[in-house]
mmCIF file with all atom_site columns, C-alpha atoms in Angstrom:
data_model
loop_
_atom_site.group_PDB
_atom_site.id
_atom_site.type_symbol
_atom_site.label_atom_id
_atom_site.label_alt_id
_atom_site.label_comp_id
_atom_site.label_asym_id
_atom_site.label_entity_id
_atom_site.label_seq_id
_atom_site.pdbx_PDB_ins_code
_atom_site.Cartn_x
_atom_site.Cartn_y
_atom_site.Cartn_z
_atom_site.occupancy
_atom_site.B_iso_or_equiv
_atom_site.pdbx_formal_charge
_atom_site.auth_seq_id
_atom_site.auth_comp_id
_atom_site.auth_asym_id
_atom_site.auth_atom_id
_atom_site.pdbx_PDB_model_num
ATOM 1   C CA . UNK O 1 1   ? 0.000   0.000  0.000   1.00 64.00 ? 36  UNK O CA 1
ATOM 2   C CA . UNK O 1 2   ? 1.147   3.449  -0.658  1.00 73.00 ? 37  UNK O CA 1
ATOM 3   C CA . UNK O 1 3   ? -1.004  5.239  1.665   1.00 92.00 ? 38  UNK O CA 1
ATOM 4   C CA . UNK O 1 4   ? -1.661  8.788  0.867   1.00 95.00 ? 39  UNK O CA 1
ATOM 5   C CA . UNK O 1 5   ? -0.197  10.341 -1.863  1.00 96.00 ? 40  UNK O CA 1
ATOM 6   C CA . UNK O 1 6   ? 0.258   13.726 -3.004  1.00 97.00 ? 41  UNK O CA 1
ATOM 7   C CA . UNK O 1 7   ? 1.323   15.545 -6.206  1.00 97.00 ? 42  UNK O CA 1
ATOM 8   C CA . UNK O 1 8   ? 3.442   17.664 -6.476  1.00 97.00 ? 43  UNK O CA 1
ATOM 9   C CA . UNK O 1 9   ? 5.491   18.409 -3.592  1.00 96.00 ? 44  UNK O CA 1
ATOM 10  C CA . UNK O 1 10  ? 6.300   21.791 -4.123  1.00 96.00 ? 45  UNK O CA 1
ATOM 11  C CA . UNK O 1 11  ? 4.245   24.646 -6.194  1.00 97.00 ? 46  UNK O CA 1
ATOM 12  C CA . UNK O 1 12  ? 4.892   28.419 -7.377  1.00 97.00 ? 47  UNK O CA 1
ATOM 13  C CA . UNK O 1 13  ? 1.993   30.240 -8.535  1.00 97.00 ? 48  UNK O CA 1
ATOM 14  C CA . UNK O 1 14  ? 1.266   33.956 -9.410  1.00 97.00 ? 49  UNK O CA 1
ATOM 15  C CA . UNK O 1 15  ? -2.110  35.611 -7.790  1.00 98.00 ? 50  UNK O CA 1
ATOM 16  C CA . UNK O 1 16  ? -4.558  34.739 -10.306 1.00 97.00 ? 51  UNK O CA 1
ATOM 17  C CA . UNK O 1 17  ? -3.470  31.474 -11.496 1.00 97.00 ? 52  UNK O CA 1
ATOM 18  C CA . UNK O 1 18  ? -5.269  28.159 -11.030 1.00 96.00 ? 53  UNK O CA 1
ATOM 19  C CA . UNK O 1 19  ? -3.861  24.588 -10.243 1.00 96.00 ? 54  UNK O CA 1
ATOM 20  C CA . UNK O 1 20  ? -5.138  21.378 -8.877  1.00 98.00 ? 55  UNK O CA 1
ATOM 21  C CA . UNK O 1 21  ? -3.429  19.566 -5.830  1.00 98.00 ? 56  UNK O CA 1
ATOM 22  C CA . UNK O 1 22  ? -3.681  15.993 -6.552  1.00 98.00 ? 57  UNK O CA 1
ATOM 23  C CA . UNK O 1 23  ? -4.405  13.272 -3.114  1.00 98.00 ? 58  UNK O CA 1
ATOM 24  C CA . UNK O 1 24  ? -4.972  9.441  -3.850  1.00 97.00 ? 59  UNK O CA 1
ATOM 25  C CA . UNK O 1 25  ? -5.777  6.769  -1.449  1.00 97.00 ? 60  UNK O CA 1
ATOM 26  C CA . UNK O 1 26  ? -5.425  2.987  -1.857  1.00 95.00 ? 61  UNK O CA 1
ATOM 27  C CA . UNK O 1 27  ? -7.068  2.054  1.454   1.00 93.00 ? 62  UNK O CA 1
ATOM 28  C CA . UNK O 1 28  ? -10.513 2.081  0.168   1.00 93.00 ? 63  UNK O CA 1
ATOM 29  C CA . UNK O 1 29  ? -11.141 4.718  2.553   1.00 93.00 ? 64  UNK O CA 1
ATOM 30  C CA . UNK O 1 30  ? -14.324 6.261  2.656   1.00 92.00 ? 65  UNK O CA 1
ATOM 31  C CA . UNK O 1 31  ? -13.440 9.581  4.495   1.00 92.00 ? 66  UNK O CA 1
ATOM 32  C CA . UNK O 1 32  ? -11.395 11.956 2.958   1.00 94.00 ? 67  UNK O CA 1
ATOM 33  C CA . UNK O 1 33  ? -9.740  15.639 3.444   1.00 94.00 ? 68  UNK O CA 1
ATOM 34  C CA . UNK O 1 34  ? -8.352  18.285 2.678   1.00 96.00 ? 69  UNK O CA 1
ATOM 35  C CA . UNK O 1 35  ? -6.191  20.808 5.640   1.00 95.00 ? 70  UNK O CA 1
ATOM 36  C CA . UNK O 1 36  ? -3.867  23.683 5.353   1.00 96.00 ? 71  UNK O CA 1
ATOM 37  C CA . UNK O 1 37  ? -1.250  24.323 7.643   1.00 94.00 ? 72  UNK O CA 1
ATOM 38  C CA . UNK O 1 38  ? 0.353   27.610 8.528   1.00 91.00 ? 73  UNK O CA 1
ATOM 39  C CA . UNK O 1 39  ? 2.724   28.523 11.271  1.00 81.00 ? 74  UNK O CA 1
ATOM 40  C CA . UNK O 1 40  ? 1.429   28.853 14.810  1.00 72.00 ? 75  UNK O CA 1
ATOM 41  C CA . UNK O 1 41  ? -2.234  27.927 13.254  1.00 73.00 ? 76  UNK O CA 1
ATOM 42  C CA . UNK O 1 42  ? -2.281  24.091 13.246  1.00 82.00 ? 77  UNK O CA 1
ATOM 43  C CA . UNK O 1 43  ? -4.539  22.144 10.577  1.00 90.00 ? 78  UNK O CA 1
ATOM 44  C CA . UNK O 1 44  ? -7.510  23.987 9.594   1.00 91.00 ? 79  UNK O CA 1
ATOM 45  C CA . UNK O 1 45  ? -10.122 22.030 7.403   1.00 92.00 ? 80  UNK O CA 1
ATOM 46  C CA . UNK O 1 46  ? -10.491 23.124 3.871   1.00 95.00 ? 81  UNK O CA 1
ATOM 47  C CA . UNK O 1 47  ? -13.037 20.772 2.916   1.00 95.00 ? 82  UNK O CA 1
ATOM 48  C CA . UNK O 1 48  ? -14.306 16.559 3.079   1.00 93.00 ? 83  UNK O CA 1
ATOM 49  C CA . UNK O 1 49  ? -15.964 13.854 1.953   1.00 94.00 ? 84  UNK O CA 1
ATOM 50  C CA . UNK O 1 50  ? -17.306 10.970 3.338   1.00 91.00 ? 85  UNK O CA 1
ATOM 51  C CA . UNK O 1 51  ? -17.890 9.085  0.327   1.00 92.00 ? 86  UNK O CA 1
ATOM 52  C CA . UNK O 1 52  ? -17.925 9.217  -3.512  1.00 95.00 ? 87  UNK O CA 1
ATOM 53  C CA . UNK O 1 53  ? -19.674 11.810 -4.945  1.00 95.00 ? 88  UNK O CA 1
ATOM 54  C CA . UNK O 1 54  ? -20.509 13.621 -1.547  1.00 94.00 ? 89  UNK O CA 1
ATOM 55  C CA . UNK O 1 55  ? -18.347 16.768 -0.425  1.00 95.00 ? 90  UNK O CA 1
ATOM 56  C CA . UNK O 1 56  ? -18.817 19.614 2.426   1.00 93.00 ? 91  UNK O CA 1
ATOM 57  C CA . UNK O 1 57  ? -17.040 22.108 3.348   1.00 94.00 ? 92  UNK O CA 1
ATOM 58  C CA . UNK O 1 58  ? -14.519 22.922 6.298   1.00 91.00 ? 93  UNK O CA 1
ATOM 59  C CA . UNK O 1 59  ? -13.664 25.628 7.774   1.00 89.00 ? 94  UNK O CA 1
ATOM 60  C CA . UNK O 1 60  ? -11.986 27.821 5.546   1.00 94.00 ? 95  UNK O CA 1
ATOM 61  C CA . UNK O 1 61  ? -13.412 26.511 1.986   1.00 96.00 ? 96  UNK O CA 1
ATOM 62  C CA . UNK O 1 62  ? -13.857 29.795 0.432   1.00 96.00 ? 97  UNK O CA 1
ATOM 63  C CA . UNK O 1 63  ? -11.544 30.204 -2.819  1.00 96.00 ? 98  UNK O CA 1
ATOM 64  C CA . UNK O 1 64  ? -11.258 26.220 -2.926  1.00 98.00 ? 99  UNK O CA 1
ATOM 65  C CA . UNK O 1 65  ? -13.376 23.796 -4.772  1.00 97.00 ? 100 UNK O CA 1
ATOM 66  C CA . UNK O 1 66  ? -13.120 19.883 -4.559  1.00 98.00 ? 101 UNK O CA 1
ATOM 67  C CA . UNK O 1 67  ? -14.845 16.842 -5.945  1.00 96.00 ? 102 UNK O CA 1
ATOM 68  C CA . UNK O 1 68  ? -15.305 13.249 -5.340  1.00 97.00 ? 103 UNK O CA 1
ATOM 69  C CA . UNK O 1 69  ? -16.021 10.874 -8.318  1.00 97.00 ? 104 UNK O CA 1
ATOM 70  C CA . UNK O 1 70  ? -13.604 8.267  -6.877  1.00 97.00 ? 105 UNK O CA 1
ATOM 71  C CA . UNK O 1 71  ? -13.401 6.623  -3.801  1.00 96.00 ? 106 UNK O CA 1
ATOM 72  C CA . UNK O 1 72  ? -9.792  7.223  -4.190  1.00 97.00 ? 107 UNK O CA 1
ATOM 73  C CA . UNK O 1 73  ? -8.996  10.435 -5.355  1.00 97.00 ? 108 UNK O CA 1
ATOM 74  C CA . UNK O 1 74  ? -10.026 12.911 -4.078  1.00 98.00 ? 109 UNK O CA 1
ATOM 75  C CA . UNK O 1 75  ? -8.359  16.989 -5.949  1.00 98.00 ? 110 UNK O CA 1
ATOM 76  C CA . UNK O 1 76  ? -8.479  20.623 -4.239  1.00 98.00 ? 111 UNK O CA 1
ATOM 77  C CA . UNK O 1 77  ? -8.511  22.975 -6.619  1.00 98.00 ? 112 UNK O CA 1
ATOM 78  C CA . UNK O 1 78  ? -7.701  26.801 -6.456  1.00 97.00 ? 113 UNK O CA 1
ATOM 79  C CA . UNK O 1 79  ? -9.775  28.926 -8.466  1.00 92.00 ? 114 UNK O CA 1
ATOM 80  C CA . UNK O 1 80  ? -7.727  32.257 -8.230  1.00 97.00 ? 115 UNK O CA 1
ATOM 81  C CA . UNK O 1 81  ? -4.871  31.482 -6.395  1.00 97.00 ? 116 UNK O CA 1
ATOM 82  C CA . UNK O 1 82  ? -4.062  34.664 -4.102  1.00 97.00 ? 117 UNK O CA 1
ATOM 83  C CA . UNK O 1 83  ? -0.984  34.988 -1.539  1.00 97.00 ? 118 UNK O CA 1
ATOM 84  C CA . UNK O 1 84  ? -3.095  34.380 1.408   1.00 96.00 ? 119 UNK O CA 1
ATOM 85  C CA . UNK O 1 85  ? -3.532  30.530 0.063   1.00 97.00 ? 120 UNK O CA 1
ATOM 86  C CA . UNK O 1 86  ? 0.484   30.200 0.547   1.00 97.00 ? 121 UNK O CA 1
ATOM 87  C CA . UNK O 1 87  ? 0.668   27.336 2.891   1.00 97.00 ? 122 UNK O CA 1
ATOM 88  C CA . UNK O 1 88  ? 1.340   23.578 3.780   1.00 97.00 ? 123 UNK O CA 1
ATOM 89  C CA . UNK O 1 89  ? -1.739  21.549 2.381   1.00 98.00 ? 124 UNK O CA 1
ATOM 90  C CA . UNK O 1 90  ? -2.206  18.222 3.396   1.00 97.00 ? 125 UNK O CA 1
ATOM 91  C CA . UNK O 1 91  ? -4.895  15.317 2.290   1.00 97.00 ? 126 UNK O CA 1
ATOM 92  C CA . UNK O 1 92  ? -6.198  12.559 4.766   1.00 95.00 ? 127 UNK O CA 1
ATOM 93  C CA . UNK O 1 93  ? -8.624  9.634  4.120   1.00 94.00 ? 128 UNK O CA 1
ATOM 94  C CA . UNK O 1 94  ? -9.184  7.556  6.979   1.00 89.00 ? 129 UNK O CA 1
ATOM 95  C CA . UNK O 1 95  ? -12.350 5.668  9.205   1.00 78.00 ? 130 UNK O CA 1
ATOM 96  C CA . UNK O 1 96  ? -13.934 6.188  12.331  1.00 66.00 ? 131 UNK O CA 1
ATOM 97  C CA . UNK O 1 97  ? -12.100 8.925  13.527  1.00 67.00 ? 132 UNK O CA 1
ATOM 98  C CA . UNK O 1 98  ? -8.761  7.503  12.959  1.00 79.00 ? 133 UNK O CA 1
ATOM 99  C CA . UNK O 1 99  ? -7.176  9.803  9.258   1.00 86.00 ? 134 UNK O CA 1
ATOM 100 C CA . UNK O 1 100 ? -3.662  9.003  7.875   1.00 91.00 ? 135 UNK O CA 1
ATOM 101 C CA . UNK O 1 101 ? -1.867  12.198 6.364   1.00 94.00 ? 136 UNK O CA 1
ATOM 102 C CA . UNK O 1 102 ? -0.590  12.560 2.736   1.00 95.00 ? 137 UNK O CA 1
ATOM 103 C CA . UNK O 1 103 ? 3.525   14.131 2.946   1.00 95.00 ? 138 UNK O CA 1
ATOM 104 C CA . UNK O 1 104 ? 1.533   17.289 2.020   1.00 96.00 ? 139 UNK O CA 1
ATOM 105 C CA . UNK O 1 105 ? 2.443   20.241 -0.941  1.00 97.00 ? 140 UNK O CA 1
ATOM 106 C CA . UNK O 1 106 ? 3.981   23.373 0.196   1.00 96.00 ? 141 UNK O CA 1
ATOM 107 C CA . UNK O 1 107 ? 2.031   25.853 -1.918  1.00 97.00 ? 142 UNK O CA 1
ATOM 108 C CA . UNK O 1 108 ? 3.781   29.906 -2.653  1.00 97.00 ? 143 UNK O CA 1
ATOM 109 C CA . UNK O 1 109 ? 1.648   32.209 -4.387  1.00 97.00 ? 144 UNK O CA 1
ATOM 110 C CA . UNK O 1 110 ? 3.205   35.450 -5.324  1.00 96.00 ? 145 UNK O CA 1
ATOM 111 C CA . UNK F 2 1   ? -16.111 26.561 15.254  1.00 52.00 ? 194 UNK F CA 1
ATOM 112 C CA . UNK F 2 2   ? -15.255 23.702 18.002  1.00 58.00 ? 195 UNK F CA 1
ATOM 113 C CA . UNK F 2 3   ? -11.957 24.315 19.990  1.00 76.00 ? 196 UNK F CA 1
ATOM 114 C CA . UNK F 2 4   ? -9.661  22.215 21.910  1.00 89.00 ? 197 UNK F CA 1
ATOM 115 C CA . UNK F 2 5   ? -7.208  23.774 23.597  1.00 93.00 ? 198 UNK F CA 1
ATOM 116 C CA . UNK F 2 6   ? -3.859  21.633 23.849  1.00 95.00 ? 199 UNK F CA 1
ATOM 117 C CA . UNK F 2 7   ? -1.245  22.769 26.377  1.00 96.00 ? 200 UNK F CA 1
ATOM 118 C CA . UNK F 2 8   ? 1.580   23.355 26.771  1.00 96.00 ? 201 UNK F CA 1
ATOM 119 C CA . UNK F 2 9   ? 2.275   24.938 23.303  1.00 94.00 ? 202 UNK F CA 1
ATOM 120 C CA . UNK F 2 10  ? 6.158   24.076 23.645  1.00 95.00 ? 203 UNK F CA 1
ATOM 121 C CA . UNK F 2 11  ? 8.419   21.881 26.267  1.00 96.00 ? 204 UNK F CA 1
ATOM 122 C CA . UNK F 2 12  ? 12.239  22.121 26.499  1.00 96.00 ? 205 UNK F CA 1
ATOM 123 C CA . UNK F 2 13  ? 13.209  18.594 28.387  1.00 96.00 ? 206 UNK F CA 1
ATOM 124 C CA . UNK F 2 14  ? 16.161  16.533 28.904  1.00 96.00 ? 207 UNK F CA 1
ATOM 125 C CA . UNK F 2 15  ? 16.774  13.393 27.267  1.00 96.00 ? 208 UNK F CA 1
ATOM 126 C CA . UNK F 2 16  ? 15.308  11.003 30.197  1.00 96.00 ? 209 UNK F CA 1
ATOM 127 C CA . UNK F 2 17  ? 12.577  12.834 31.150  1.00 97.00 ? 210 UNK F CA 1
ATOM 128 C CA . UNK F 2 18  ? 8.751   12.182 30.816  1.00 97.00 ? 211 UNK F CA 1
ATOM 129 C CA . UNK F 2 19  ? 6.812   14.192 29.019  1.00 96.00 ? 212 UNK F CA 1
ATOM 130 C CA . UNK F 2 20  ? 2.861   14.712 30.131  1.00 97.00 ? 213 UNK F CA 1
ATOM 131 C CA . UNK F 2 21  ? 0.619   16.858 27.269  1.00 98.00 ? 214 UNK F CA 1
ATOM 132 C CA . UNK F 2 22  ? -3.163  17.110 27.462  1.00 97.00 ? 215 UNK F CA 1
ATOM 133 C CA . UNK F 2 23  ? -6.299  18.681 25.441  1.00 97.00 ? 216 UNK F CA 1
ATOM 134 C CA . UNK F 2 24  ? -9.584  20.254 26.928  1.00 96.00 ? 217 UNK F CA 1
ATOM 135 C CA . UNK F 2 25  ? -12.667 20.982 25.453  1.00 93.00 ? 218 UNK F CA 1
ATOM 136 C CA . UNK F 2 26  ? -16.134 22.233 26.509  1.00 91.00 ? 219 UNK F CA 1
ATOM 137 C CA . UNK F 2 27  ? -17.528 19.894 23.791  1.00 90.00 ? 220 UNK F CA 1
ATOM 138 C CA . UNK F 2 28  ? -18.428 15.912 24.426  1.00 90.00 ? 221 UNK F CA 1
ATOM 139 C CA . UNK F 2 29  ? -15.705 13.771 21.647  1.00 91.00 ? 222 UNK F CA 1
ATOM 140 C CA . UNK F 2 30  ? -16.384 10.403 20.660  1.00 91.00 ? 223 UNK F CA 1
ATOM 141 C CA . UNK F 2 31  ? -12.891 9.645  19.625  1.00 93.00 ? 224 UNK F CA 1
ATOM 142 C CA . UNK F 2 32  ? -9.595  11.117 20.840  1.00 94.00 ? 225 UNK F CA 1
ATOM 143 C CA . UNK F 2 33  ? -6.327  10.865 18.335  1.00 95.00 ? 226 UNK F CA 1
ATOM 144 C CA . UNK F 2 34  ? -2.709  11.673 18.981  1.00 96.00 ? 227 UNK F CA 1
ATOM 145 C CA . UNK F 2 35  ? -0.515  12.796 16.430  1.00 96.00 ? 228 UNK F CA 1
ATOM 146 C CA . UNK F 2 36  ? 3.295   13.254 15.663  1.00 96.00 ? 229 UNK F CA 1
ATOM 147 C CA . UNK F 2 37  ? 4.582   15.552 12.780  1.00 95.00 ? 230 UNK F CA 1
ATOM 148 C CA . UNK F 2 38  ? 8.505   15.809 12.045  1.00 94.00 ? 231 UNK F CA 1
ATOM 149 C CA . UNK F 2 39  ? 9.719   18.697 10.009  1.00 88.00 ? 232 UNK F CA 1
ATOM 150 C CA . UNK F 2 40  ? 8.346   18.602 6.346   1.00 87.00 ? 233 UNK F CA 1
ATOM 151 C CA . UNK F 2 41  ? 6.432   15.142 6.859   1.00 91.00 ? 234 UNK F CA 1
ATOM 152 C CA . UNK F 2 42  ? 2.507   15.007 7.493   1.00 93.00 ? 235 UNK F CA 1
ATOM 153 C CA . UNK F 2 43  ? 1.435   14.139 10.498  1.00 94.00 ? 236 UNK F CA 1
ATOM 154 C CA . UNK F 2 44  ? 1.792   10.602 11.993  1.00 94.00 ? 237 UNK F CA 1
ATOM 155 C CA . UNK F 2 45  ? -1.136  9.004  13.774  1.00 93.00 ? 238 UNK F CA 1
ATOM 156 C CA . UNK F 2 46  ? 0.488   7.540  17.159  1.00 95.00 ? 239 UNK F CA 1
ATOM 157 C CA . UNK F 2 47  ? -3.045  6.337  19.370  1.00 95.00 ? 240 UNK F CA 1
ATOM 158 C CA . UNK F 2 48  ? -6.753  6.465  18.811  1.00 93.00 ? 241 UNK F CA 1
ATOM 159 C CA . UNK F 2 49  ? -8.793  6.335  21.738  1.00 95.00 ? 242 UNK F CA 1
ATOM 160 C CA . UNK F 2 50  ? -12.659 5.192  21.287  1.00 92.00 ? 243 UNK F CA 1
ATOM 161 C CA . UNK F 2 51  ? -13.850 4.800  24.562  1.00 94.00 ? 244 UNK F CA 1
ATOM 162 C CA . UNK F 2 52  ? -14.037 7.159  27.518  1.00 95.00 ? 245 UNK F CA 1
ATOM 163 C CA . UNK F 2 53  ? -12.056 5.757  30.148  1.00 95.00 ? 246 UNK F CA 1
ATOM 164 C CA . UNK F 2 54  ? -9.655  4.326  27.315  1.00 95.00 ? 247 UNK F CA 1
ATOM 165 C CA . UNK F 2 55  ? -6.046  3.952  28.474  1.00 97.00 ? 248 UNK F CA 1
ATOM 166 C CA . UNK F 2 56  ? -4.030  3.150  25.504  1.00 96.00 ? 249 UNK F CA 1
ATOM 167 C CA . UNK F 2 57  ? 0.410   2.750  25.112  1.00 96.00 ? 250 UNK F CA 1
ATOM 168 C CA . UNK F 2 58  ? 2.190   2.647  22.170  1.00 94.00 ? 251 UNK F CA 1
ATOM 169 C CA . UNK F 2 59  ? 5.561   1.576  22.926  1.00 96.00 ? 252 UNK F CA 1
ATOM 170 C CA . UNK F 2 60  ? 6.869   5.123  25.252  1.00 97.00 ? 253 UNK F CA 1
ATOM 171 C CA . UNK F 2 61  ? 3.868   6.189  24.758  1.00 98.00 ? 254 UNK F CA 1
ATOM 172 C CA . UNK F 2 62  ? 0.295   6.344  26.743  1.00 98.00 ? 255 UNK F CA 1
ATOM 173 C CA . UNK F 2 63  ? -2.582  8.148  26.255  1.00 98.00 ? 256 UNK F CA 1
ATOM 174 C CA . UNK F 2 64  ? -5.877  8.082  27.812  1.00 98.00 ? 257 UNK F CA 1
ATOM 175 C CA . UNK F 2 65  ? -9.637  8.850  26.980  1.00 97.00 ? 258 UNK F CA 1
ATOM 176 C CA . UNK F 2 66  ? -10.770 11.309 29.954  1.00 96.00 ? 259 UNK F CA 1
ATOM 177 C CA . UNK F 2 67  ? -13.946 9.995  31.710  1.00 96.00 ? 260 UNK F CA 1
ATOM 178 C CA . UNK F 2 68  ? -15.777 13.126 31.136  1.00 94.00 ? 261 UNK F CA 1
ATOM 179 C CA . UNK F 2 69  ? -15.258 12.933 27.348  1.00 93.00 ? 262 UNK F CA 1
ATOM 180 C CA . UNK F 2 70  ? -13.846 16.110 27.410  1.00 94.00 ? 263 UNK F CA 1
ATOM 181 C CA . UNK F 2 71  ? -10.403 15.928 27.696  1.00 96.00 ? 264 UNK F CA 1
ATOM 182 C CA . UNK F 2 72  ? -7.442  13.202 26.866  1.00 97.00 ? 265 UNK F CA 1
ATOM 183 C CA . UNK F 2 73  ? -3.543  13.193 27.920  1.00 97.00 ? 266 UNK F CA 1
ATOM 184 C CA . UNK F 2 74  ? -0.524  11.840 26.383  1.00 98.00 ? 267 UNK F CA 1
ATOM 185 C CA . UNK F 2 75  ? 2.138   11.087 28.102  1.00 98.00 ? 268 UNK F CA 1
ATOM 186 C CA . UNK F 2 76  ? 5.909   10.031 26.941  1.00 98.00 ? 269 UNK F CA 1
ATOM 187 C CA . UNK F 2 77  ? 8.469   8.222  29.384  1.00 97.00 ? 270 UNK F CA 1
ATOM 188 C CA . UNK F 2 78  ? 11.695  8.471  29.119  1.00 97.00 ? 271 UNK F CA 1
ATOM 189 C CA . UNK F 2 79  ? 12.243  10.759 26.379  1.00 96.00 ? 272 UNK F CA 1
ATOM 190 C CA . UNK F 2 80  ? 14.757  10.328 23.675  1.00 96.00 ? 273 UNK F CA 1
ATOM 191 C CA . UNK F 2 81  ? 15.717  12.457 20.784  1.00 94.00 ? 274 UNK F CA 1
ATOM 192 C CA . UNK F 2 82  ? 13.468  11.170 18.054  1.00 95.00 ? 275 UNK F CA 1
ATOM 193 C CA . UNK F 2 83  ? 10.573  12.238 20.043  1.00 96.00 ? 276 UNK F CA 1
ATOM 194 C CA . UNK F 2 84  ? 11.364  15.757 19.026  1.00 96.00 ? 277 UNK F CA 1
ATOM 195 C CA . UNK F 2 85  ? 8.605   17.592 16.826  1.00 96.00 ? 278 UNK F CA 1
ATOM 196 C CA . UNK F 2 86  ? 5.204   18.881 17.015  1.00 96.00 ? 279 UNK F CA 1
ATOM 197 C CA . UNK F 2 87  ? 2.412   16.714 18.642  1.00 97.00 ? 280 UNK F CA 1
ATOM 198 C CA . UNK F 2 88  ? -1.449  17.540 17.578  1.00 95.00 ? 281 UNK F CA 1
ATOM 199 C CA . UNK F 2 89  ? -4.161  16.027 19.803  1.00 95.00 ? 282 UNK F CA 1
ATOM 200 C CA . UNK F 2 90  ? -7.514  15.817 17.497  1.00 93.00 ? 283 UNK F CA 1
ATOM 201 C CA . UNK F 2 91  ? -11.428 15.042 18.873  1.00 91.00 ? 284 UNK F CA 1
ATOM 202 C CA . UNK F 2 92  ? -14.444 13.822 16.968  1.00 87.00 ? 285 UNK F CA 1
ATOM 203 C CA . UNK F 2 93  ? -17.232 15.358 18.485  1.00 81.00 ? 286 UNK F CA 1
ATOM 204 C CA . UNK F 2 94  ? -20.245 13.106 18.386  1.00 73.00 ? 287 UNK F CA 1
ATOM 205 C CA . UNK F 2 95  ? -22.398 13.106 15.088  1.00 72.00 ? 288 UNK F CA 1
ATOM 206 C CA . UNK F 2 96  ? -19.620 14.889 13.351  1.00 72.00 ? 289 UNK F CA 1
ATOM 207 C CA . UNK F 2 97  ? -17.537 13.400 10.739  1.00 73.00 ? 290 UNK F CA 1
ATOM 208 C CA . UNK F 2 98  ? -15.097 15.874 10.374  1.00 79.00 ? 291 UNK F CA 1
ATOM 209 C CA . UNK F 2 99  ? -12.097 16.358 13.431  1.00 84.00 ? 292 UNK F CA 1
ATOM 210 C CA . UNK F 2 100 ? -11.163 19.203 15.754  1.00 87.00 ? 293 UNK F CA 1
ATOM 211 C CA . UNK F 2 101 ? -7.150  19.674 15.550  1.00 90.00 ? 294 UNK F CA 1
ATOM 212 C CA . UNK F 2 102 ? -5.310  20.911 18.858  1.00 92.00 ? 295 UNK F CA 1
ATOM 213 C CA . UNK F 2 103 ? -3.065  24.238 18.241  1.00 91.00 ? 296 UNK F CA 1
ATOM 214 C CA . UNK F 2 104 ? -0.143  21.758 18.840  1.00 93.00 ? 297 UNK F CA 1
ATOM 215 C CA . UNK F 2 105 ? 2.806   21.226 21.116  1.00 96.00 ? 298 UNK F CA 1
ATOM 216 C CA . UNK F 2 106 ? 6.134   21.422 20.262  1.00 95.00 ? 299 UNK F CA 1
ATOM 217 C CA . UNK F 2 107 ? 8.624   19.572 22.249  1.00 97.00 ? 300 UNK F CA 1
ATOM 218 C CA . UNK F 2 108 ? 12.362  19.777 22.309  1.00 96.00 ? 301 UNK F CA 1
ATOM 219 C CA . UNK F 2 109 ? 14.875  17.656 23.657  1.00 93.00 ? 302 UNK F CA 1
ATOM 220 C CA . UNK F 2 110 ? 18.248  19.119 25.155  1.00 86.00 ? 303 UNK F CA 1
ATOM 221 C CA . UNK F 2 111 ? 20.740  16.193 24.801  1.00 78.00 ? 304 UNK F CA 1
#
């Protein structure tokens, strides 16, 4: 099993530019998330699913959008990307409480 | 949103020592999880606790499952330097699916 993966590691954008972050599961997870991480803020949830096709948001969605047609994939995508979304993401899947963390994708928007 | 409020924030120790953390909360959690992150990695899922009460070890490592529901320690004896980094406690409060992350404690080790 490869656990969580995430593509790619490291990103550059300029404000106004749009990418997709990229999180795949092989544990046949049904949960599934999406966190940012900034310094001296801990892991704030962006937004999750608890099954294919089913997504809600966090709590700091706004100016990310995500889908779920897979029980293993599961992409954040920036719209706009601005220099307040520079930050650590990180994707999870995981059951009953218990979420295993992707290596993450350090994200700089200038 | 939901807090939990994780304390202390940092820890300067000696190699040797034991190290006691905890999290609080107002809110009632069904499930209590520990995490470890290094430097650059994600974090590392150490214990889940399901049950109030719960007392569970992992090697150095013991947490428990306060009977209120509220609350949940981890403790770490006899410290070595690999337990350096940042530890995140993290609730489920009941009929939520999504967690509550701890602000995080950063412990360092003086050799």
């Amino acid at each position: 099993n490869a656990g969580v993966t995430q593509t790619p590691k490291f990103q550059v954008l300029k404000t106004g530019q749009s990418m997709t972050l990229q999180c795949a599961q092989d544990m046949n997870h049904e949960y599934m998330s999406w966190y940012r991480q900034d310094p001296g803020m801990g892991l704030r949830l962006i937004h999750y699913s608890v099954g294919a096709g089913i997504t809600d948001q966090g709590e700091v969605p706004n100016g990310y959008n995500v889908s779920r047609s897979t029980t293993e994939d599961f992409p954040l995508r920036l719209l706009s990307a601005a220099p307040s979304q520079t930050s650590v993401y990180f994707c999870a899947s995981g059951q009953r409480g218990g979420q295993y963390f992707g290596p993450g994708t350090r994200l700089t928007v200038t | 949103g939901q807090q939990l409020n994780q304390s202390p924030q940092s820890m300067f120790i000696q190699e040797g020592e034991d190290v006691s953390m905890n999290c609080t909360s107002s809110s009632i959690f069904n499930t209590w999880l520990w995490y470890k992150q290094d430097p650059g990695e994600g974090p590392v899922l150490l214990i889940a606790l399901y049950k109030a009460g719960e007392l569970t070890s992992n090697g150095r490592l013991t947490a428990q499952f306060g009977i209120t529901r509220k609350d949940s320690f981890l403790n770490i004896s006899a410290s070595i330097p690999s337990d350096v980094g940042i530890y995140f406690c993290a609730g489920l409060l009941q009929g939520a699916q999504k967690l509550v992350f701890g602000q995080g404690t950063r412990l360092t080790i003086n050799p």
